[in-house]
Amino acid sequence: MDKLQERLATYACALNYENIPPETIHAAKVRVIDTLGALIGGFAGEPCQIVRAMAALSSSPMAATILGTRETSSPEMAAFANAATSRYLESNDVYHWPGSGGGHPSDTLTPVLAVAEPVHAGGRAFLTAVILAYEIYLRVGDSTKTPGWDATTRAVLAVAMAAGKLLGLSQEQMTQCISLAVVPNNALGQTRSGRLSMWKAVAAGQAGKAGVFAALLARQGMQGPNLPFEGAAGWFRKVSREAFSLESMGGNGTPFKILDTMIKPRASCGSTISSILAAERAHVLLKGTRDVERVTVEVYEPAKRGMGTDEVNWRPETRETADHSIPYVVAAALMDGTVGARQFTMERIRDPELMALLQKVEVVSNPEFTKAYESVPVGHSTRVEVVTKSGERHVGEVNSIKGDTR
């Protein structure tokens, strides 16, 4: 096997609850609650109904609950339905670290639960597997960016290893599980490019399904491809485009990465949240939005580049595009005072008055805010300036140095 494959398998098999610090256990519990809350909030979404209908077609002696229903399915299909549903509302936790690939590590949580249930795992085993999934997802993301590939590619590996831990795989089986996750399951970044569709959320379910399936295959004795990372056509050459070793991992005095994820205060893309909070503060100062002449949003450069540059950010046609648009969430917050599930209904997205205000929003990058975003701890800063036709100027600002989002 290659060195990274061996390193990952050894780490996963050795991790145990007794050696995990109490603050890390607490962080895992918080994220279980947060993710299940996000699932409840997104339960009625159209793609969530579709994935539940698909999962209901499968049955298995290893029955796992389709959360929110009285129905069960196979572990991999329950993982598919539950992960997509917890992701749909855009309310689950988010991660950014300077130089990291970022993403939503909680995409791994309900797939881990879909394995913990049928094997009758205790709470300690479940939390250990959750912490392992976060650690793998985030350490790999910190070690390399994967341009052109979706972050759910990392979720497959993380879920597979955590599921394998719950299934009691031997170290040899874990190495095969890793290969069966890494080689067949690399998702294209087109999932989150341009006009976003309902697949944006369902990609998390697909990753969970693939990860669970890899672990189940390994338990049955399936062998994965040789040298999944270091091979001539392996992950290092084709996906990450660089080799890495993961020398630093949580445990033995090294903090676990689950502590560095951000619990979202609003149900929207992580890079839009500081804009929402700043716009909410500006809303308090306004008497209404009909007199607005122009709105300027100053944000950190990656937020502008990803959420405030393309034409689609000013003309969202789907819920998924709207919650990834700084102009949209700012306009909605200025009008309604906040942004939540109601602001992402198609009726609200198509509202003529809201669309008119949206066209008055300009997004610019602020070098100071960009510097804060690329520091540790990570800062999310935004300033929203509203100028009315009568010349009044109202400013709402979120400064991460004061602890608003940090």
mmCIF file of C-alpha atoms in Angstrom:
data_model
loop_
_atom_site.group_PDB
_atom_site.id
_atom_site.type_symbol
_atom_site.label_atom_id
_atom_site.label_comp_id
_atom_site.label_asym_id
_atom_site.label_seq_id
_atom_site.Cartn_x
_atom_site.Cartn_y
_atom_site.Cartn_z
ATOM 1 C CA MET A 1 0.000 0.000 0.000
ATOM 2 C CA ASP A 2 1.074 3.613 -0.349
ATOM 3 C CA LYS A 3 2.205 5.637 2.667
ATOM 4 C CA LEU A 4 -0.852 7.870 3.011
ATOM 5 C CA GLN A 5 -3.193 4.897 2.772
ATOM 6 C CA GLU A 6 -1.260 3.189 5.564
ATOM 7 C CA ARG A 7 -1.175 6.379 7.642
ATOM 8 C CA LEU A 8 -4.948 6.847 7.401
ATOM 9 C CA ALA A 9 -5.769 3.224 8.201
ATOM 10 C CA THR A 10 -3.451 3.162 11.212
ATOM 11 C CA TYR A 11 -4.901 6.394 12.569
ATOM 12 C CA ALA A 12 -8.516 5.317 12.152
ATOM 13 C CA CYS A 13 -8.027 1.944 13.827
ATOM 14 C CA ALA A 14 -6.098 3.430 16.770
ATOM 15 C CA LEU A 15 -8.478 6.294 17.588
ATOM 16 C CA ASN A 16 -10.558 5.659 20.708
ATOM 17 C CA TYR A 17 -12.992 7.616 22.836
ATOM 18 C CA GLU A 18 -10.915 7.509 26.024
ATOM 19 C CA ASN A 19 -8.121 9.554 24.407
ATOM 20 C CA ILE A 20 -10.377 12.303 23.042
ATOM 21 C CA PRO A 21 -10.489 15.514 25.171
ATOM 22 C CA PRO A 22 -13.829 16.532 26.748
ATOM 23 C CA GLU A 23 -14.028 19.776 24.733
ATOM 24 C CA THR A 24 -13.778 17.754 21.530
ATOM 25 C CA ILE A 25 -16.554 15.400 22.653
ATOM 26 C CA HIS A 26 -18.692 18.433 23.488
ATOM 27 C CA ALA A 27 -18.010 19.951 20.054
ATOM 28 C CA ALA A 28 -19.148 16.712 18.415
ATOM 29 C CA LYS A 29 -22.385 16.677 20.438
ATOM 30 C CA VAL A 30 -23.096 20.283 19.440
ATOM 31 C CA ARG A 31 -22.656 19.416 15.772
ATOM 32 C CA VAL A 32 -24.904 16.387 16.033
ATOM 33 C CA ILE A 33 -27.656 18.631 17.408
ATOM 34 C CA ASP A 34 -26.959 21.351 14.840
ATOM 35 C CA THR A 35 -27.000 18.931 11.903
ATOM 36 C CA LEU A 36 -30.210 17.236 13.003
ATOM 37 C CA GLY A 37 -31.766 20.690 13.389
ATOM 38 C CA ALA A 38 -30.717 21.494 9.830
ATOM 39 C CA LEU A 39 -32.306 18.226 8.689
ATOM 40 C CA ILE A 40 -35.592 19.115 10.373
ATOM 41 C CA GLY A 41 -35.544 22.545 8.752
ATOM 42 C CA GLY A 42 -34.929 21.139 5.282
ATOM 43 C CA PHE A 43 -37.242 18.143 5.539
ATOM 44 C CA ALA A 44 -39.999 19.495 3.259
ATOM 45 C CA GLY A 45 -37.638 20.553 0.449
ATOM 46 C CA GLU A 46 -38.357 19.090 -2.977
ATOM 47 C CA PRO A 47 -34.993 17.319 -3.421
ATOM 48 C CA CYS A 48 -35.374 15.919 0.102
ATOM 49 C CA GLN A 49 -38.692 14.385 -0.845
ATOM 50 C CA ILE A 50 -37.118 12.878 -3.961
ATOM 51 C CA VAL A 51 -34.214 11.265 -2.088
ATOM 52 C CA ARG A 52 -36.556 9.870 0.586
ATOM 53 C CA ALA A 53 -38.696 8.297 -2.120
ATOM 54 C CA MET A 54 -35.582 6.713 -3.608
ATOM 55 C CA ALA A 55 -34.378 5.427 -0.239
ATOM 56 C CA ALA A 56 -37.796 3.933 0.519
ATOM 57 C CA LEU A 57 -37.370 1.604 -2.484
ATOM 58 C CA SER A 58 -34.501 -0.241 -0.764
ATOM 59 C CA SER A 59 -34.560 -2.579 2.180
ATOM 60 C CA SER A 60 -31.860 -4.415 4.056
ATOM 61 C CA PRO A 61 -31.328 -6.709 7.056
ATOM 62 C CA MET A 62 -29.098 -3.832 8.230
ATOM 63 C CA ALA A 63 -32.030 -1.442 8.496
ATOM 64 C CA ALA A 64 -31.272 2.253 8.992
ATOM 65 C CA THR A 65 -33.908 4.907 9.606
ATOM 66 C CA ILE A 66 -34.835 7.486 6.989
ATOM 67 C CA LEU A 67 -34.814 10.293 9.544
ATOM 68 C CA GLY A 68 -38.111 12.047 10.094
ATOM 69 C CA THR A 69 -40.131 9.025 8.993
ATOM 70 C CA ARG A 70 -41.085 5.582 10.279
ATOM 71 C CA GLU A 71 -39.422 3.960 7.257
ATOM 72 C CA THR A 72 -36.054 2.254 7.012
ATOM 73 C CA SER A 73 -33.691 1.533 4.157
ATOM 74 C CA SER A 74 -30.252 0.083 3.554
ATOM 75 C CA PRO A 75 -27.449 1.974 5.338
ATOM 76 C CA GLU A 76 -26.094 3.496 2.128
ATOM 77 C CA MET A 77 -29.522 4.693 0.925
ATOM 78 C CA ALA A 78 -30.432 6.047 4.355
ATOM 79 C CA ALA A 79 -27.113 7.905 4.251
ATOM 80 C CA PHE A 80 -28.069 9.257 0.822
ATOM 81 C CA ALA A 81 -31.452 10.575 1.962
ATOM 82 C CA ASN A 82 -30.393 11.889 5.353
ATOM 83 C CA ALA A 83 -27.246 13.704 4.231
ATOM 84 C CA ALA A 84 -29.052 15.420 1.363
ATOM 85 C CA THR A 85 -31.825 16.535 3.729
ATOM 86 C CA SER A 86 -29.475 17.903 6.386
ATOM 87 C CA ARG A 87 -27.600 19.812 3.670
ATOM 88 C CA TYR A 88 -30.609 21.273 1.845
ATOM 89 C CA LEU A 89 -31.372 24.251 4.089
ATOM 90 C CA GLU A 90 -27.742 25.487 3.887
ATOM 91 C CA SER A 91 -27.780 25.623 7.689
ATOM 92 C CA ASN A 92 -25.221 22.972 8.605
ATOM 93 C CA ASP A 93 -21.760 23.969 9.787
ATOM 94 C CA VAL A 94 -19.061 25.368 7.520
ATOM 95 C CA TYR A 95 -15.267 25.465 7.519
ATOM 96 C CA HIS A 96 -12.648 27.858 6.238
ATOM 97 C CA TRP A 97 -8.955 27.862 7.057
ATOM 98 C CA PRO A 98 -6.236 29.809 5.249
ATOM 99 C CA GLY A 99 -5.056 27.703 2.327
ATOM 100 C CA SER A 100 -7.698 25.035 2.905
ATOM 101 C CA GLY A 101 -10.225 23.585 0.499
ATOM 102 C CA GLY A 102 -12.997 24.416 3.007
ATOM 103 C CA GLY A 103 -16.416 22.798 2.810
ATOM 104 C CA HIS A 104 -19.144 21.392 5.036
ATOM 105 C CA PRO A 105 -17.747 18.574 7.201
ATOM 106 C CA SER A 106 -21.158 17.913 8.759
ATOM 107 C CA ASP A 107 -22.095 16.352 5.400
ATOM 108 C CA THR A 108 -20.473 13.261 6.937
ATOM 109 C CA LEU A 109 -22.538 13.139 10.118
ATOM 110 C CA THR A 110 -25.859 11.556 9.150
ATOM 111 C CA PRO A 111 -24.153 8.909 6.954
ATOM 112 C CA VAL A 112 -22.109 7.919 10.027
ATOM 113 C CA LEU A 113 -25.377 7.675 11.973
ATOM 114 C CA ALA A 114 -26.854 5.458 9.229
ATOM 115 C CA VAL A 115 -24.165 2.878 10.036
ATOM 116 C CA ALA A 116 -24.145 3.389 13.807
ATOM 117 C CA GLU A 117 -27.847 2.503 14.047
ATOM 118 C CA PRO A 118 -27.907 -0.975 12.443
ATOM 119 C CA VAL A 119 -24.713 -2.081 14.212
ATOM 120 C CA HIS A 120 -26.186 -0.902 17.534
ATOM 121 C CA ALA A 121 -23.208 1.318 18.288
ATOM 122 C CA GLY A 122 -23.164 3.119 21.621
ATOM 123 C CA GLY A 123 -22.990 6.881 21.916
ATOM 124 C CA ARG A 124 -19.251 6.858 22.549
ATOM 125 C CA ALA A 125 -18.540 4.807 19.429
ATOM 126 C CA PHE A 126 -20.798 7.064 17.373
ATOM 127 C CA LEU A 127 -19.144 10.272 18.610
ATOM 128 C CA THR A 128 -15.681 8.798 18.017
ATOM 129 C CA ALA A 129 -16.676 8.018 14.421
ATOM 130 C CA VAL A 130 -18.069 11.539 13.941
ATOM 131 C CA ILE A 131 -14.825 13.080 15.228
ATOM 132 C CA LEU A 132 -12.836 10.774 12.938
ATOM 133 C CA ALA A 133 -14.927 11.798 9.917
ATOM 134 C CA TYR A 134 -14.405 15.492 10.669
ATOM 135 C CA GLU A 135 -10.688 14.973 11.223
ATOM 136 C CA ILE A 136 -10.163 13.218 7.890
ATOM 137 C CA TYR A 137 -12.353 15.636 5.924
ATOM 138 C CA LEU A 138 -10.627 18.725 7.368
ATOM 139 C CA ARG A 139 -7.015 17.520 7.483
ATOM 140 C CA VAL A 140 -7.159 16.440 3.853
ATOM 141 C CA GLY A 141 -8.741 19.790 2.970
ATOM 142 C CA ASP A 142 -6.026 21.663 4.858
ATOM 143 C CA SER A 143 -3.272 19.698 3.133
ATOM 144 C CA THR A 144 -4.316 20.306 -0.452
ATOM 145 C CA LYS A 145 -6.823 22.128 -2.598
ATOM 146 C CA THR A 146 -8.532 20.193 -5.373
ATOM 147 C CA PRO A 147 -9.434 22.729 -8.074
ATOM 148 C CA GLY A 148 -12.105 21.434 -10.408
ATOM 149 C CA TRP A 149 -13.335 18.865 -7.879
ATOM 150 C CA ASP A 150 -16.178 19.240 -5.391
ATOM 151 C CA ALA A 151 -15.515 19.171 -1.641
ATOM 152 C CA THR A 152 -17.818 16.161 -1.320
ATOM 153 C CA THR A 153 -14.939 14.166 -2.801
ATOM 154 C CA ARG A 154 -13.319 14.429 0.637
ATOM 155 C CA ALA A 155 -16.581 13.532 2.336
ATOM 156 C CA VAL A 156 -16.568 10.104 0.663
ATOM 157 C CA LEU A 157 -13.212 9.230 2.212
ATOM 158 C CA ALA A 158 -14.200 10.613 5.619
ATOM 159 C CA VAL A 159 -17.510 8.735 5.694
ATOM 160 C CA ALA A 160 -15.903 5.504 4.498
ATOM 161 C CA MET A 161 -13.306 5.547 7.262
ATOM 162 C CA ALA A 162 -15.803 6.488 9.979
ATOM 163 C CA ALA A 163 -18.234 3.815 8.759
ATOM 164 C CA GLY A 164 -15.406 1.306 8.680
ATOM 165 C CA LYS A 165 -14.541 2.219 12.258
ATOM 166 C CA LEU A 166 -18.127 1.475 13.339
ATOM 167 C CA LEU A 167 -18.162 -1.765 11.354
ATOM 168 C CA GLY A 168 -15.047 -2.920 13.195
ATOM 169 C CA LEU A 169 -12.860 -3.273 10.104
ATOM 170 C CA SER A 170 -9.378 -4.660 10.611
ATOM 171 C CA GLN A 171 -6.471 -2.485 9.531
ATOM 172 C CA GLU A 172 -6.153 -4.478 6.299
ATOM 173 C CA GLN A 173 -9.869 -4.054 5.605
ATOM 174 C CA MET A 174 -9.584 -0.340 6.384
ATOM 175 C CA THR A 175 -6.859 0.046 3.762
ATOM 176 C CA GLN A 176 -9.171 -1.539 1.189
ATOM 177 C CA CYS A 177 -12.041 0.672 2.370
ATOM 178 C CA ILE A 178 -9.897 3.760 1.774
ATOM 179 C CA SER A 179 -9.030 2.659 -1.755
ATOM 180 C CA LEU A 180 -12.655 1.789 -2.536
ATOM 181 C CA ALA A 181 -13.634 5.295 -1.450
ATOM 182 C CA VAL A 182 -10.844 7.283 -3.112
ATOM 183 C CA VAL A 183 -10.586 5.810 -6.586
ATOM 184 C CA PRO A 184 -14.225 5.487 -7.788
ATOM 185 C CA ASN A 185 -15.753 8.614 -6.189
ATOM 186 C CA ASN A 186 -14.423 11.986 -7.298
ATOM 187 C CA ALA A 187 -17.141 14.596 -7.860
ATOM 188 C CA LEU A 188 -16.796 17.430 -10.361
ATOM 189 C CA GLY A 189 -16.863 21.020 -9.101
ATOM 190 C CA GLN A 190 -19.584 21.828 -11.632
ATOM 191 C CA THR A 191 -21.983 21.009 -8.790
ATOM 192 C CA ARG A 192 -21.318 24.512 -7.397
ATOM 193 C CA SER A 193 -20.646 26.488 -10.557
ATOM 194 C CA GLY A 194 -22.939 28.977 -12.312
ATOM 195 C CA ARG A 195 -26.670 28.355 -12.001
ATOM 196 C CA LEU A 196 -26.981 25.974 -9.077
ATOM 197 C CA SER A 197 -29.549 23.172 -9.046
ATOM 198 C CA MET A 198 -31.031 20.950 -6.338
ATOM 199 C CA TRP A 199 -28.033 18.630 -6.819
ATOM 200 C CA LYS A 200 -26.013 21.120 -4.721
ATOM 201 C CA ALA A 201 -27.507 19.541 -1.588
ATOM 202 C CA VAL A 202 -27.921 16.036 -2.953
ATOM 203 C CA ALA A 203 -24.182 15.841 -3.705
ATOM 204 C CA ALA A 204 -23.701 15.446 0.046
ATOM 205 C CA GLY A 205 -26.051 12.473 -0.012
ATOM 206 C CA GLN A 206 -24.220 10.917 -2.924
ATOM 207 C CA ALA A 207 -20.937 11.228 -1.034
ATOM 208 C CA GLY A 208 -22.455 9.648 2.076
ATOM 209 C CA LYS A 209 -23.891 6.779 0.066
ATOM 210 C CA ALA A 210 -20.572 6.106 -1.654
ATOM 211 C CA GLY A 211 -18.608 6.242 1.597
ATOM 212 C CA VAL A 212 -20.905 3.808 3.402
ATOM 213 C CA PHE A 213 -20.909 1.482 0.389
ATOM 214 C CA ALA A 214 -17.083 1.442 0.307
ATOM 215 C CA ALA A 215 -16.958 0.397 3.972
ATOM 216 C CA LEU A 216 -19.562 -2.339 3.469
ATOM 217 C CA LEU A 217 -17.687 -3.666 0.442
ATOM 218 C CA ALA A 218 -14.442 -3.796 2.416
ATOM 219 C CA ARG A 219 -16.161 -5.708 5.209
ATOM 220 C CA GLN A 220 -17.249 -8.319 2.660
ATOM 221 C CA GLY A 221 -13.654 -8.756 1.504
ATOM 222 C CA MET A 222 -13.600 -6.586 -1.613
ATOM 223 C CA GLN A 223 -10.137 -5.397 -2.633
ATOM 224 C CA GLY A 224 -9.682 -1.842 -3.828
ATOM 225 C CA PRO A 225 -7.281 -0.617 -6.531
ATOM 226 C CA ASN A 226 -3.604 -0.697 -5.635
ATOM 227 C CA LEU A 227 -1.827 2.566 -4.681
ATOM 228 C CA PRO A 228 -4.938 4.804 -4.669
ATOM 229 C CA PHE A 229 -2.951 7.929 -3.791
ATOM 230 C CA GLU A 230 0.577 7.344 -5.126
ATOM 231 C CA GLY A 231 -0.218 5.321 -8.243
ATOM 232 C CA ALA A 232 0.524 6.505 -11.778
ATOM 233 C CA ALA A 233 -3.143 7.485 -12.214
ATOM 234 C CA GLY A 234 -3.887 7.915 -8.504
ATOM 235 C CA TRP A 235 -5.364 10.702 -6.418
ATOM 236 C CA PHE A 236 -2.129 12.669 -6.061
ATOM 237 C CA ARG A 237 -1.640 12.949 -9.832
ATOM 238 C CA LYS A 238 -5.222 13.352 -11.009
ATOM 239 C CA VAL A 239 -7.175 15.018 -8.193
ATOM 240 C CA SER A 240 -4.986 16.887 -5.706
ATOM 241 C CA ARG A 241 -2.156 17.310 -8.260
ATOM 242 C CA GLU A 242 0.299 17.160 -5.366
ATOM 243 C CA ALA A 243 1.394 14.701 -2.696
ATOM 244 C CA PHE A 244 0.859 15.229 1.034
ATOM 245 C CA SER A 245 1.513 13.139 4.123
ATOM 246 C CA LEU A 246 -0.893 14.183 6.937
ATOM 247 C CA GLU A 247 1.799 14.080 9.589
ATOM 248 C CA SER A 248 -0.292 16.154 12.022
ATOM 249 C CA MET A 249 -3.570 14.575 13.159
ATOM 250 C CA GLY A 250 -5.805 15.121 16.186
ATOM 251 C CA GLY A 251 -4.803 13.393 19.414
ATOM 252 C CA ASN A 252 -1.746 13.139 21.669
ATOM 253 C CA GLY A 253 -1.842 16.864 22.393
ATOM 254 C CA THR A 254 -2.781 17.983 18.863
ATOM 255 C CA PRO A 255 -6.252 19.625 18.813
ATOM 256 C CA PHE A 256 -8.930 17.961 16.721
ATOM 257 C CA LYS A 257 -10.128 19.967 13.727
ATOM 258 C CA ILE A 258 -13.811 19.668 14.609
ATOM 259 C CA LEU A 259 -13.182 22.563 17.008
ATOM 260 C CA ASP A 260 -12.445 24.879 14.073
ATOM 261 C CA THR A 261 -15.732 24.562 12.194
ATOM 262 C CA MET A 262 -18.275 27.373 12.361
ATOM 263 C CA ILE A 263 -21.864 26.869 13.493
ATOM 264 C CA LYS A 264 -23.886 29.090 11.169
ATOM 265 C CA PRO A 265 -26.024 31.847 12.705
ATOM 266 C CA ARG A 266 -28.075 32.051 9.476
ATOM 267 C CA ALA A 267 -29.241 29.448 6.956
ATOM 268 C CA SER A 268 -27.212 30.548 3.946
ATOM 269 C CA CYS A 269 -23.843 29.932 2.306
ATOM 270 C CA GLY A 270 -21.020 30.583 4.775
ATOM 271 C CA SER A 271 -19.505 33.319 2.614
ATOM 272 C CA THR A 272 -22.784 35.271 2.644
ATOM 273 C CA ILE A 273 -23.451 35.227 6.387
ATOM 274 C CA SER A 274 -21.435 38.284 7.399
ATOM 275 C CA SER A 275 -23.182 40.165 4.575
ATOM 276 C CA ILE A 276 -26.559 39.127 5.986
ATOM 277 C CA LEU A 277 -25.621 40.234 9.497
ATOM 278 C CA ALA A 278 -24.325 43.597 8.256
ATOM 279 C CA ALA A 279 -27.453 44.160 6.144
ATOM 280 C CA GLU A 280 -29.643 43.351 9.144
ATOM 281 C CA ARG A 281 -27.938 46.173 11.032
ATOM 282 C CA ALA A 282 -28.454 48.553 8.138
ATOM 283 C CA HIS A 283 -32.125 47.533 7.953
ATOM 284 C CA VAL A 284 -32.686 48.799 11.495
ATOM 285 C CA LEU A 285 -31.569 52.267 10.384
ATOM 286 C CA LEU A 286 -33.794 52.403 7.293
ATOM 287 C CA LYS A 287 -37.403 53.622 7.126
ATOM 288 C CA GLY A 288 -37.948 51.384 4.095
ATOM 289 C CA THR A 289 -36.213 50.376 0.865
ATOM 290 C CA ARG A 290 -38.249 52.208 -1.791
ATOM 291 C CA ASP A 291 -36.085 55.329 -1.377
ATOM 292 C CA VAL A 292 -32.810 53.415 -1.780
ATOM 293 C CA GLU A 293 -30.521 54.807 -4.475
ATOM 294 C CA ARG A 294 -27.634 52.354 -4.188
ATOM 295 C CA VAL A 295 -26.163 49.717 -1.884
ATOM 296 C CA THR A 296 -22.444 48.993 -1.590
ATOM 297 C CA VAL A 297 -21.282 45.770 0.051
ATOM 298 C CA GLU A 298 -17.615 45.558 1.102
ATOM 299 C CA VAL A 299 -16.487 41.992 1.684
ATOM 300 C CA TYR A 300 -13.369 39.834 1.692
ATOM 301 C CA GLU A 301 -12.120 38.952 -1.780
ATOM 302 C CA PRO A 302 -13.031 35.220 -1.829
ATOM 303 C CA ALA A 303 -16.639 36.111 -0.946
ATOM 304 C CA LYS A 304 -16.833 38.664 -3.752
ATOM 305 C CA ARG A 305 -15.234 36.273 -6.214
ATOM 306 C CA GLY A 306 -17.548 33.395 -5.377
ATOM 307 C CA MET A 307 -20.811 35.124 -4.452
ATOM 308 C CA GLY A 308 -20.734 38.621 -5.966
ATOM 309 C CA THR A 309 -19.184 38.566 -9.413
ATOM 310 C CA ASP A 310 -21.214 36.497 -11.880
ATOM 311 C CA GLU A 311 -24.369 37.802 -13.536
ATOM 312 C CA VAL A 312 -26.314 34.928 -11.988
ATOM 313 C CA ASN A 313 -25.697 36.488 -8.547
ATOM 314 C CA TRP A 314 -27.965 39.369 -9.585
ATOM 315 C CA ARG A 315 -30.517 37.176 -11.357
ATOM 316 C CA PRO A 316 -30.987 34.037 -9.227
ATOM 317 C CA GLU A 317 -33.521 31.585 -10.606
ATOM 318 C CA THR A 318 -33.253 28.853 -7.972
ATOM 319 C CA ARG A 319 -33.096 28.628 -4.219
ATOM 320 C CA GLU A 320 -29.620 27.190 -4.494
ATOM 321 C CA THR A 321 -28.357 30.170 -6.503
ATOM 322 C CA ALA A 322 -30.051 32.696 -4.194
ATOM 323 C CA ASP A 323 -28.383 31.401 -1.030
ATOM 324 C CA HIS A 324 -25.031 31.680 -2.818
ATOM 325 C CA SER A 325 -25.610 35.305 -3.864
ATOM 326 C CA ILE A 326 -24.398 38.235 -1.754
ATOM 327 C CA PRO A 327 -26.534 40.753 -3.721
ATOM 328 C CA TYR A 328 -29.634 38.648 -3.119
ATOM 329 C CA VAL A 329 -29.185 38.028 0.617
ATOM 330 C CA VAL A 330 -28.289 41.687 1.235
ATOM 331 C CA ALA A 331 -31.368 42.919 -0.649
ATOM 332 C CA ALA A 332 -33.579 40.423 1.199
ATOM 333 C CA ALA A 333 -32.170 41.384 4.603
ATOM 334 C CA LEU A 334 -32.586 45.099 3.883
ATOM 335 C CA MET A 335 -36.235 44.541 2.986
ATOM 336 C CA ASP A 336 -37.241 41.875 5.508
ATOM 337 C CA GLY A 337 -34.860 42.490 8.398
ATOM 338 C CA THR A 338 -33.310 39.026 8.278
ATOM 339 C CA VAL A 339 -32.735 36.033 6.006
ATOM 340 C CA GLY A 340 -34.202 32.604 6.689
ATOM 341 C CA ALA A 341 -36.094 29.854 4.916
ATOM 342 C CA ARG A 342 -38.908 32.214 3.851
ATOM 343 C CA GLN A 343 -36.498 34.426 1.919
ATOM 344 C CA PHE A 344 -35.508 31.458 -0.246
ATOM 345 C CA THR A 345 -38.953 30.436 -1.453
ATOM 346 C CA MET A 346 -39.468 30.824 -5.197
ATOM 347 C CA GLU A 347 -42.270 33.316 -4.515
ATOM 348 C CA ARG A 348 -39.855 35.571 -2.633
ATOM 349 C CA ILE A 349 -37.023 35.111 -5.131
ATOM 350 C CA ARG A 350 -39.334 36.244 -7.951
ATOM 351 C CA ASP A 351 -40.745 39.243 -6.064
ATOM 352 C CA PRO A 352 -40.466 42.276 -8.423
ATOM 353 C CA GLU A 353 -39.709 44.765 -5.623
ATOM 354 C CA LEU A 354 -36.937 42.578 -4.241
ATOM 355 C CA MET A 355 -35.494 42.045 -7.723
ATOM 356 C CA ALA A 356 -35.499 45.803 -8.321
ATOM 357 C CA LEU A 357 -33.569 46.424 -5.089
ATOM 358 C CA LEU A 358 -31.170 43.623 -5.986
ATOM 359 C CA GLN A 359 -30.052 45.497 -9.112
ATOM 360 C CA LYS A 360 -28.918 48.432 -6.940
ATOM 361 C CA VAL A 361 -26.407 46.314 -5.021
ATOM 362 C CA GLU A 362 -22.693 46.543 -5.795
ATOM 363 C CA VAL A 363 -20.169 44.142 -4.265
ATOM 364 C CA VAL A 364 -16.543 45.233 -3.789
ATOM 365 C CA SER A 365 -13.590 43.642 -2.037
ATOM 366 C CA ASN A 366 -11.979 45.260 0.999
ATOM 367 C CA PRO A 367 -8.258 44.453 1.478
ATOM 368 C CA GLU A 368 -8.536 44.784 5.255
ATOM 369 C CA PHE A 369 -11.408 42.316 5.353
ATOM 370 C CA THR A 370 -9.526 39.943 3.054
ATOM 371 C CA LYS A 371 -6.521 40.014 5.376
ATOM 372 C CA ALA A 372 -8.741 39.155 8.353
ATOM 373 C CA TYR A 373 -10.289 36.267 6.418
ATOM 374 C CA GLU A 374 -6.869 34.817 5.690
ATOM 375 C CA SER A 375 -5.738 35.014 9.327
ATOM 376 C CA VAL A 376 -6.186 32.637 12.248
ATOM 377 C CA PRO A 377 -8.682 32.714 13.832
ATOM 378 C CA VAL A 378 -10.570 33.387 10.627
ATOM 379 C CA GLY A 379 -12.413 36.709 10.410
ATOM 380 C CA HIS A 380 -15.641 37.268 8.462
ATOM 381 C CA SER A 381 -16.124 41.036 8.018
ATOM 382 C CA THR A 382 -18.599 42.976 5.882
ATOM 383 C CA ARG A 383 -19.757 46.584 5.582
ATOM 384 C CA VAL A 384 -23.084 47.439 3.934
ATOM 385 C CA GLU A 385 -23.630 51.069 2.992
ATOM 386 C CA VAL A 386 -27.086 52.199 1.873
ATOM 387 C CA VAL A 387 -27.509 55.607 0.199
ATOM 388 C CA THR A 388 -31.045 56.934 -0.267
ATOM 389 C CA LYS A 389 -32.360 59.230 -2.982
ATOM 390 C CA SER A 390 -32.504 62.023 -0.426
ATOM 391 C CA GLY A 391 -28.787 61.619 0.276
ATOM 392 C CA GLU A 392 -29.016 59.836 3.613
ATOM 393 C CA ARG A 393 -26.294 57.303 4.325
ATOM 394 C CA HIS A 394 -26.807 54.254 6.548
ATOM 395 C CA VAL A 395 -24.085 51.748 7.387
ATOM 396 C CA GLY A 396 -24.309 48.288 8.902
ATOM 397 C CA GLU A 397 -21.055 46.549 9.713
ATOM 398 C CA VAL A 398 -19.910 43.200 11.036
ATOM 399 C CA ASN A 399 -16.330 43.361 12.256
ATOM 400 C CA SER A 400 -15.005 39.936 13.150
ATOM 401 C CA ILE A 401 -12.391 41.428 15.435
ATOM 402 C CA LYS A 402 -15.274 42.245 17.791
ATOM 403 C CA GLY A 403 -16.339 38.609 17.772
ATOM 404 C CA ASP A 404 -19.487 38.772 15.649
ATOM 405 C CA THR A 405 -18.751 35.655 13.613
ATOM 406 C CA ARG A 406 -15.393 34.483 14.919
#
